Short mmCIF file of C-alpha atoms and ligand atoms in Angstrom, two decimals:
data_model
loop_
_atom_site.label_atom_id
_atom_site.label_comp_id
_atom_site.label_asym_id
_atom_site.label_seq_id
_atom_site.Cartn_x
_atom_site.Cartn_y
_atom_site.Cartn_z
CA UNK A 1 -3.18 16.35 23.92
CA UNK A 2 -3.69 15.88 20.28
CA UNK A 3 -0.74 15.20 18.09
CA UNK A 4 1.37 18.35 17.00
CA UNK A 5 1.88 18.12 13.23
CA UNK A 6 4.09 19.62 10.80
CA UNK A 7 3.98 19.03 6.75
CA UNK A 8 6.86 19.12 4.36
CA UNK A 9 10.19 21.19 3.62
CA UNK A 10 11.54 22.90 1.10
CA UNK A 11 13.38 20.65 -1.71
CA UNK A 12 16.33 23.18 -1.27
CA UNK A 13 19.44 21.88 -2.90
CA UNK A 14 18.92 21.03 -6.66
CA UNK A 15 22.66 19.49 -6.55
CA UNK A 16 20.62 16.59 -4.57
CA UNK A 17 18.79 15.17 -8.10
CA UNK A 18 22.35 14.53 -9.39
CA UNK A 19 23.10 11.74 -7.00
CA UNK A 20 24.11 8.45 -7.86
CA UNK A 21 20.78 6.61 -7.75
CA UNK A 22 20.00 9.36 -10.33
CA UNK A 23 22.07 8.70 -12.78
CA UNK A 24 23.35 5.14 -12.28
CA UNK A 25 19.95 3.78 -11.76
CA UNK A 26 20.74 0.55 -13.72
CA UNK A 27 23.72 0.31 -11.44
CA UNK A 28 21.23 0.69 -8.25
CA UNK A 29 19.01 -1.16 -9.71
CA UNK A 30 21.71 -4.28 -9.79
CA UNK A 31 22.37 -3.19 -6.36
CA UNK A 32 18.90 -3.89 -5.43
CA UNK A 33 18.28 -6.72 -7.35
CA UNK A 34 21.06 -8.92 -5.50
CA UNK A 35 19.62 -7.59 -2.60
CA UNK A 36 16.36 -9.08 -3.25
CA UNK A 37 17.60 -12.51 -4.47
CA UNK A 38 18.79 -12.92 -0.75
CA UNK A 39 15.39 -11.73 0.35
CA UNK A 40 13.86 -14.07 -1.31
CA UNK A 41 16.46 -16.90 -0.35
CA UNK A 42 15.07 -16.42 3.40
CA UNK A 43 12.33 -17.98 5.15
CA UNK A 44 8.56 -16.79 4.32
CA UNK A 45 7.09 -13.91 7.06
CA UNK A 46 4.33 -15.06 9.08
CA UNK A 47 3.55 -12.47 11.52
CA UNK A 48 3.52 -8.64 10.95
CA UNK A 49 7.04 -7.32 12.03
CA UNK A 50 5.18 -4.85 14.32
CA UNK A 51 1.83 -6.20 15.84
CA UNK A 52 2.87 -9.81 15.40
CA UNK A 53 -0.54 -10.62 13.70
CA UNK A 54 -0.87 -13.53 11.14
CA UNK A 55 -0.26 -12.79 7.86
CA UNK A 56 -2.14 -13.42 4.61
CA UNK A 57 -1.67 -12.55 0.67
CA UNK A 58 0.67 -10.23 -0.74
CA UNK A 59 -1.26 -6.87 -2.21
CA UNK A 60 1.05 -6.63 -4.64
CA UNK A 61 4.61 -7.81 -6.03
CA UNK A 62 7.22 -4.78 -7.23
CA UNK A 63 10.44 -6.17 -8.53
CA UNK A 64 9.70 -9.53 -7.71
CA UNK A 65 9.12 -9.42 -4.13
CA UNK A 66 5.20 -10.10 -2.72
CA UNK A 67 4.22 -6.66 0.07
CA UNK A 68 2.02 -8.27 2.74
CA UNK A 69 -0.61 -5.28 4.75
CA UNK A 70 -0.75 -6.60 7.71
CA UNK A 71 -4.94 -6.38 8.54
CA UNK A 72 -4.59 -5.37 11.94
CA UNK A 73 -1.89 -2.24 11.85
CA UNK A 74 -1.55 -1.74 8.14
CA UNK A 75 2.14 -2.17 8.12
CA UNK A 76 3.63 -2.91 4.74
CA UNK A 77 5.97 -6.49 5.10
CA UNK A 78 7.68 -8.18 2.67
CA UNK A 79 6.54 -11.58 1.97
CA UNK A 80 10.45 -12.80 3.55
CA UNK A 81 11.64 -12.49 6.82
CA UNK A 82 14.62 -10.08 7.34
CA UNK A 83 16.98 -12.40 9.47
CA UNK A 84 20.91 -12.06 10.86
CA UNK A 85 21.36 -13.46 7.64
CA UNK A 86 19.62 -11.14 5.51
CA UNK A 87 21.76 -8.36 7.30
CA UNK A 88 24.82 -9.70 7.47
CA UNK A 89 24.88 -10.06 3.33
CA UNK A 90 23.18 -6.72 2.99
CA UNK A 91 24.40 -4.52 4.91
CA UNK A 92 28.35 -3.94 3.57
CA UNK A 93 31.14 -1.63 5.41
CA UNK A 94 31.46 1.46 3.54
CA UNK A 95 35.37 1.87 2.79
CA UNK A 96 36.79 4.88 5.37
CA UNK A 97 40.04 5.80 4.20
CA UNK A 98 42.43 5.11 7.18
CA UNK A 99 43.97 9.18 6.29
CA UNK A 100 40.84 11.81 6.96
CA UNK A 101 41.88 14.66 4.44
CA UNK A 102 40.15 18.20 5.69
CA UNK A 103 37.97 18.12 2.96
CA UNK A 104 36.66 14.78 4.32
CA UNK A 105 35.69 17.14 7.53
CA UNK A 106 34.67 20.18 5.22
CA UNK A 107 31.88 18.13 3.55
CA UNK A 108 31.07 16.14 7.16
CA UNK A 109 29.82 19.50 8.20
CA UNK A 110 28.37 20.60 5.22
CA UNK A 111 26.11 17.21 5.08
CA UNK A 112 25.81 17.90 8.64
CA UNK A 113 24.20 21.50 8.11
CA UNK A 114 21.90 20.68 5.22
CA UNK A 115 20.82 17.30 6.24
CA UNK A 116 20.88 17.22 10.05
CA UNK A 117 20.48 20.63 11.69
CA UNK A 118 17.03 20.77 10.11
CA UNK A 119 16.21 17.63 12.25
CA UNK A 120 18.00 18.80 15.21
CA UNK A 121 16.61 21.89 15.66
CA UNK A 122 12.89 20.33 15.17
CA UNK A 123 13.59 17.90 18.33
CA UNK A 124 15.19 20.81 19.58
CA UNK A 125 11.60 23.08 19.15
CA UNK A 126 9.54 20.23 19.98
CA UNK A 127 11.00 19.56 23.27
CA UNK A 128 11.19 22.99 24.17
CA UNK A 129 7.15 22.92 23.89
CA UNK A 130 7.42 19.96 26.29
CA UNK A 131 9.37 22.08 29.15
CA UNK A 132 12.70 20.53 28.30
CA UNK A 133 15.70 23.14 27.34
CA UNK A 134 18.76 21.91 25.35
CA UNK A 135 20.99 21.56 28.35
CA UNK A 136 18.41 18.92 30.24
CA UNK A 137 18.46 16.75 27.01
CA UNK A 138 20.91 13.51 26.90
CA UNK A 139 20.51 11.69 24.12
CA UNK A 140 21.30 8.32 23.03
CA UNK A 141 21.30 7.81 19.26
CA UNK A 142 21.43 4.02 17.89
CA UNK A 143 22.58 3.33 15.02
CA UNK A 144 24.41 6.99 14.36
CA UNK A 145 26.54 5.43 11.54
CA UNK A 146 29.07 8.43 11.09
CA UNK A 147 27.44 10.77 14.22
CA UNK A 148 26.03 13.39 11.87
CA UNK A 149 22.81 13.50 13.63
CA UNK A 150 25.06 13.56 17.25
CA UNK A 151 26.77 16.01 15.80
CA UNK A 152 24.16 18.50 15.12
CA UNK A 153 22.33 18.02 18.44
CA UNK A 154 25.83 18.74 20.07
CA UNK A 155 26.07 21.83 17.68
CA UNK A 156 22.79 23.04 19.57
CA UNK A 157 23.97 22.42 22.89
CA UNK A 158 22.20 18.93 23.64
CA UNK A 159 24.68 16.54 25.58
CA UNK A 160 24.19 13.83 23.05
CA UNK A 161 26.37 9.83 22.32
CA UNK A 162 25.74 7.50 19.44
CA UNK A 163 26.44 3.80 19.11
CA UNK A 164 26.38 1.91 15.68
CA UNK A 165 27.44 -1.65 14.91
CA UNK A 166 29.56 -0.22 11.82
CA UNK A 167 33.25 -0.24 13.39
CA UNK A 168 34.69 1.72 10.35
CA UNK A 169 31.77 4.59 10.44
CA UNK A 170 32.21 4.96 14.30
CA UNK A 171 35.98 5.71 13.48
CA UNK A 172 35.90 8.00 10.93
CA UNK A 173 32.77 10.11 12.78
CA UNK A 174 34.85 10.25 16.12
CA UNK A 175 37.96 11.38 13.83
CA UNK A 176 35.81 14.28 11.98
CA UNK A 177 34.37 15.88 15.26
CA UNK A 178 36.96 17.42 18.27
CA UNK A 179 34.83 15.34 20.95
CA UNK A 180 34.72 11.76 19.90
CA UNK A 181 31.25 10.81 21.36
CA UNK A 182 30.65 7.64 19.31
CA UNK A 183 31.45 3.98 20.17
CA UNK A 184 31.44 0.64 18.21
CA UNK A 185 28.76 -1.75 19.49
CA UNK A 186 28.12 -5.36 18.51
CA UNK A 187 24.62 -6.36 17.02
CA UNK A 188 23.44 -7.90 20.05
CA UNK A 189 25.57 -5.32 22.50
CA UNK A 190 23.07 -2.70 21.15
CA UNK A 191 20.03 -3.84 23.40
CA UNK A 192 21.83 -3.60 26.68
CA UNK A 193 23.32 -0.68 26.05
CA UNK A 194 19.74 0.76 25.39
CA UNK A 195 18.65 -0.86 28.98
CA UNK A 196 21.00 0.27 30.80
CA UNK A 197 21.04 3.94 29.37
CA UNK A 198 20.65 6.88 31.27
CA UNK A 199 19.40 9.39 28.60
CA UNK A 200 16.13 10.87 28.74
CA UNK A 201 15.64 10.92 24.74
CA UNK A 202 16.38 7.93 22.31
CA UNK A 203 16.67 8.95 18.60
CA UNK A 204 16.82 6.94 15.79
CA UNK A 205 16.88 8.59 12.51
CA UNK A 206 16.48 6.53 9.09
CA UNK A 207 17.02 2.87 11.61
CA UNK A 208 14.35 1.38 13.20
CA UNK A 209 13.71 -0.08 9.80
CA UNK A 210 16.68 -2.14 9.75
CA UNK A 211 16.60 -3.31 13.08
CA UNK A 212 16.36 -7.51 12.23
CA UNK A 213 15.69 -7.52 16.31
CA UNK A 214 13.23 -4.67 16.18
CA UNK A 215 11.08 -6.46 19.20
CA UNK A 216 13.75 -6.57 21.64
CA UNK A 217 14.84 -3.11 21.21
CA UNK A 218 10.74 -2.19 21.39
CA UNK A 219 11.36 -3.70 25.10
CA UNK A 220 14.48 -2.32 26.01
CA UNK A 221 13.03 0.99 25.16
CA UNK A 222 9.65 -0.12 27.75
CA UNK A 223 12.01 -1.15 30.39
CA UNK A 224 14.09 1.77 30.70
CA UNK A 225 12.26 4.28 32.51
CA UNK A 226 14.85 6.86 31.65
CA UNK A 227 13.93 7.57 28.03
CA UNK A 228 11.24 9.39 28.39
CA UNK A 229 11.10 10.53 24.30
CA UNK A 230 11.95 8.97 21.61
CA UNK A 231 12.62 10.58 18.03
CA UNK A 232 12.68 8.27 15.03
CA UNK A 233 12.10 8.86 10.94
CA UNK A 234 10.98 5.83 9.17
CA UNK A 235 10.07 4.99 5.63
CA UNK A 236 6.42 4.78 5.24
CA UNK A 237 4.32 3.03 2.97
CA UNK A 238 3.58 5.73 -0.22
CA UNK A 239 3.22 6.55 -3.37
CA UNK A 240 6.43 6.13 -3.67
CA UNK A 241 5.74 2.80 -3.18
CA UNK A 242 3.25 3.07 -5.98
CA UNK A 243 5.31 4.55 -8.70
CA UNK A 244 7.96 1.85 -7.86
CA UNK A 245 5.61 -1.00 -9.10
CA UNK A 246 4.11 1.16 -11.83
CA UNK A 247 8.40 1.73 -12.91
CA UNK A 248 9.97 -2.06 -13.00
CA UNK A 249 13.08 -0.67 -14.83
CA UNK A 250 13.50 2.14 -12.32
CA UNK A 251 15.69 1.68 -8.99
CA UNK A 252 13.37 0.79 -6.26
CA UNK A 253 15.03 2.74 -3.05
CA UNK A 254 12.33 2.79 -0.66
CA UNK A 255 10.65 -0.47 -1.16
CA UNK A 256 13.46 -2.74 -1.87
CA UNK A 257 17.04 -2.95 -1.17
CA UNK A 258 17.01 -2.86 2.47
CA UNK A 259 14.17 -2.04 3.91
CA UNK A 260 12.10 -5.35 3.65
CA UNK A 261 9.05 -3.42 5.38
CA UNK A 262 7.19 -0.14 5.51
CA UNK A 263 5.49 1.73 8.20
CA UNK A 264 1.89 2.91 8.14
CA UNK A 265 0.60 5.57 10.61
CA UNK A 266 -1.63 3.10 12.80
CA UNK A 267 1.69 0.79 12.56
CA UNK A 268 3.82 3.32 14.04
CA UNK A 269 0.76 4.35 16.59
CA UNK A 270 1.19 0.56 17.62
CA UNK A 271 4.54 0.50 17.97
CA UNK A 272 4.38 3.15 20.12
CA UNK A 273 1.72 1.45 22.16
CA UNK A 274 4.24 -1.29 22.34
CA UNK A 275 6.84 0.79 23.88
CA UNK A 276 4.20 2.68 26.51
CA UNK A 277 4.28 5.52 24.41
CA UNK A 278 2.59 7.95 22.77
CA UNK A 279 3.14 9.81 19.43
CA UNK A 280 2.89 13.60 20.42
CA UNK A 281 4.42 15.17 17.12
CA UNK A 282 4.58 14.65 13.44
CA UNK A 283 6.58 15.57 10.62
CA UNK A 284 5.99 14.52 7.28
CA UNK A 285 7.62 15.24 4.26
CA UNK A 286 8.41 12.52 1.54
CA UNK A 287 10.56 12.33 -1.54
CA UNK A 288 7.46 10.75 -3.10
CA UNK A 289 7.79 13.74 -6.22
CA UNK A 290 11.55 12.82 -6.65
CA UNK A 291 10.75 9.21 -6.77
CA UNK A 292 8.33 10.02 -9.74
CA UNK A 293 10.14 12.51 -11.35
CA UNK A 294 13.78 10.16 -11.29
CA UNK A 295 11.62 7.69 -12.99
CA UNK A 296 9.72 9.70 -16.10
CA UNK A 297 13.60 10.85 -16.23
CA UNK A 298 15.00 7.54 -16.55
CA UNK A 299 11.52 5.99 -18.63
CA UNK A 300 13.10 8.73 -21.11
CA UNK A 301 16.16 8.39 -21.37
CA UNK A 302 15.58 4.80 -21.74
CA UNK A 303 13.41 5.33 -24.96
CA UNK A 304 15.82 7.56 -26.64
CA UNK A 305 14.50 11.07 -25.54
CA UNK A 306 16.96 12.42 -23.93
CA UNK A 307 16.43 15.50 -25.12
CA UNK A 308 13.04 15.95 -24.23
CA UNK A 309 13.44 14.67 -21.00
CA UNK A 310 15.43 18.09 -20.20
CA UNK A 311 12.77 19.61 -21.55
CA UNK A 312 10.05 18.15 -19.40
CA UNK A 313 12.37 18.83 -16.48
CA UNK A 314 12.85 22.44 -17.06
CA UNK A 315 8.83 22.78 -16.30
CA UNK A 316 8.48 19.85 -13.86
CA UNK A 317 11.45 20.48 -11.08
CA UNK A 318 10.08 24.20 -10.22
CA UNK A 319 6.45 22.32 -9.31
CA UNK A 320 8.30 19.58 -7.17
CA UNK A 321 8.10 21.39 -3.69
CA UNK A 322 4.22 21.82 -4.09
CA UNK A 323 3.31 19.04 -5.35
CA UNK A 324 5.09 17.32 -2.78
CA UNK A 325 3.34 19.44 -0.24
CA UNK A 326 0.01 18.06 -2.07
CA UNK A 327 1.33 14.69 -1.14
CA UNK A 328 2.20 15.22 2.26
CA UNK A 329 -0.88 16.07 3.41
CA UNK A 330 -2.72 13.34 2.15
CA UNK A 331 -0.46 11.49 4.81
CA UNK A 332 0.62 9.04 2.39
CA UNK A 333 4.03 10.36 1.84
CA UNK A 334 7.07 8.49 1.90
CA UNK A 335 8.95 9.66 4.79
CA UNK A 336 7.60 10.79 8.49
CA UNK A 337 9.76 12.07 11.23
CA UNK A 338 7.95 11.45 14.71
CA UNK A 339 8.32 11.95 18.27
CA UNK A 340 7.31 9.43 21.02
CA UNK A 341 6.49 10.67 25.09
CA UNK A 342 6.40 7.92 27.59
CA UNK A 343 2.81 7.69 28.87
ZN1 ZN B 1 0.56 -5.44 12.08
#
């Protein structure tokens, strides 16, 4: 069977290019910036964080950090390792306020609608082609953070449990949902839990990117004949990737910060080799056009035309969705959603 593939969505909610990294990028541009300076503090990456193959010269720099393709799967890797280190001065516990006000639980499930149900139901679809109905799916979701993804799936009638290393996100997910299905895990707790798991589909949404022990959690998935799907987004290597070099002033969210490497499709192909799987769908849609649109925006503003830059926008945003679609199906788009069947 050939792969089943799906392009883009609509942009939807306009209320989306007013978020933070929109306009505070000097602020998350800082952000990313400190971020880097431990990057580069950690040892040089040898081997391609997929295929393990020997790497060579950086094909470019963007904001001061050298991207490595690896020859033999095309992943994108930083030219530093991600280690325990790297994580544990990145990634920084969100402050949950101990009292959970009803508007806390009122925008949970709004987020939850717009963001998540989308996904869900796709998995939902997909697995439906495969034979599977809701009620035969058990999922295990690593790293859930806050359980919005568990959430939906449970919305649509998938028995579905999350784990996450973030203590404080568990607690304030359990505390917004009537069925607390999430529970705290330690980083290395996370790999036995997958072994020993007896759901039939693993997701991942937006994680196996930050996953410092990515190869160990590639075995656990191999050695636990249970999962027999697995459903993952990751961040691929883009144009968004592109404009962020072209932009050194503009706040580099997909190649920087956190994610210190970027998939390819014959690196995610090989992954899923690695697991003894295949990929049997696709869905790609990217925020490539945001990307390029926050930075004109911000290139702007920046020159003293702020002004104009409304103008501009007024005849830009309406073309976003299509010329996002354009990008999508060039399959160089920064975002793919995919769905792995044991072999
Ligand atoms: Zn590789």
């Amino acid at each position: 069977m050939g792969i089943k593939k799906k392009y883009s969505k609509p942009f939807g909610d306009l209320n989306s290019l007013k978020t933070s990294f929109f306009n505070n990028n000097d602020g998350m541009l800082d952000m990313a910036d400190g971020m880097a300076d431990v990057l580069l503090m950690q040892p040089k990456r040898t081997r391609c964080k997929i295929c393990g193959a020997k790497l060579s010269k950086p094909l470019y720099h963007s904001h001061r950090i050298g991207y490595i393709e690896c020859t033999e799967c095309g992943h994108l890797n930083s030219e530093c390792e991600d280690t325990d280190d790297f994580a544990s001065k990145v990634y920084v516990e969100d402050d949950y306020s101990k009292n959970y006000s009803a508007a806390d639980k009122e925008n949970y499930i709004r987020r939850r609608d717009m963001i998540y149900i989308p996904k869900a139901e796709y998995l939902r679809d997909c697995l439906k082609h495969e034979g599977l109905q809701a009620e035969d799916v058990n999922i295990l979701d690593i790293g859930a953070g806050c359980g919005y993804f568990v959430s939906a799936v449970r919305q649509l009638g998938m028995m579905a449990t999350g784990i996450d290393v973030s203590d404080s996100e568990v607690k304030f997910g359990n505390a917004m949902t009537d069925e607390p299905c999430l529970t705290h895990v330690g980083l290395t707790d996370s790999i036995g839990y997958i072994e020993k798991s007896s759901a039939n589909v693993l997701t991942a949404i937006g994680v196996l990117e930050h996953l410092v022990h990515l190869d160990e959690n590639i075995d656990a998935i191999r050695n636990n004949a249970n999962i027999k799907y697995v459903f993952a987004s990751v961040p691929m290597f883009s144009f968004s990737s592109c404009f962020e070099v072209a932009f050194a002033n503009g706040y580099n969210r997909h190649t920087g910060g956190t994610h210190t490497h970027l998939f390819t499709n014959e690196s995610v192909a090989k992954m899923a080799e690695r697991m003894g799987f295949e990929i049997a769908y696709e869905w790609r849609f990217g925020s490539d056009i945001n990307d390029l649109y926050r930075f004109l925006m911000v290139s702007m503003q920046k020159n003293n035309n702020e002004e104009f830059s409304r103008y501009f926008s007024d005849r830009f945003v309406p073309l976003m969705d299509e010329l996002q679609q354009v990008l999508d199906k060039s399959d160089f788009s920064s975002e793919l959603h995919f769905i792995l069947k044991r072999k």
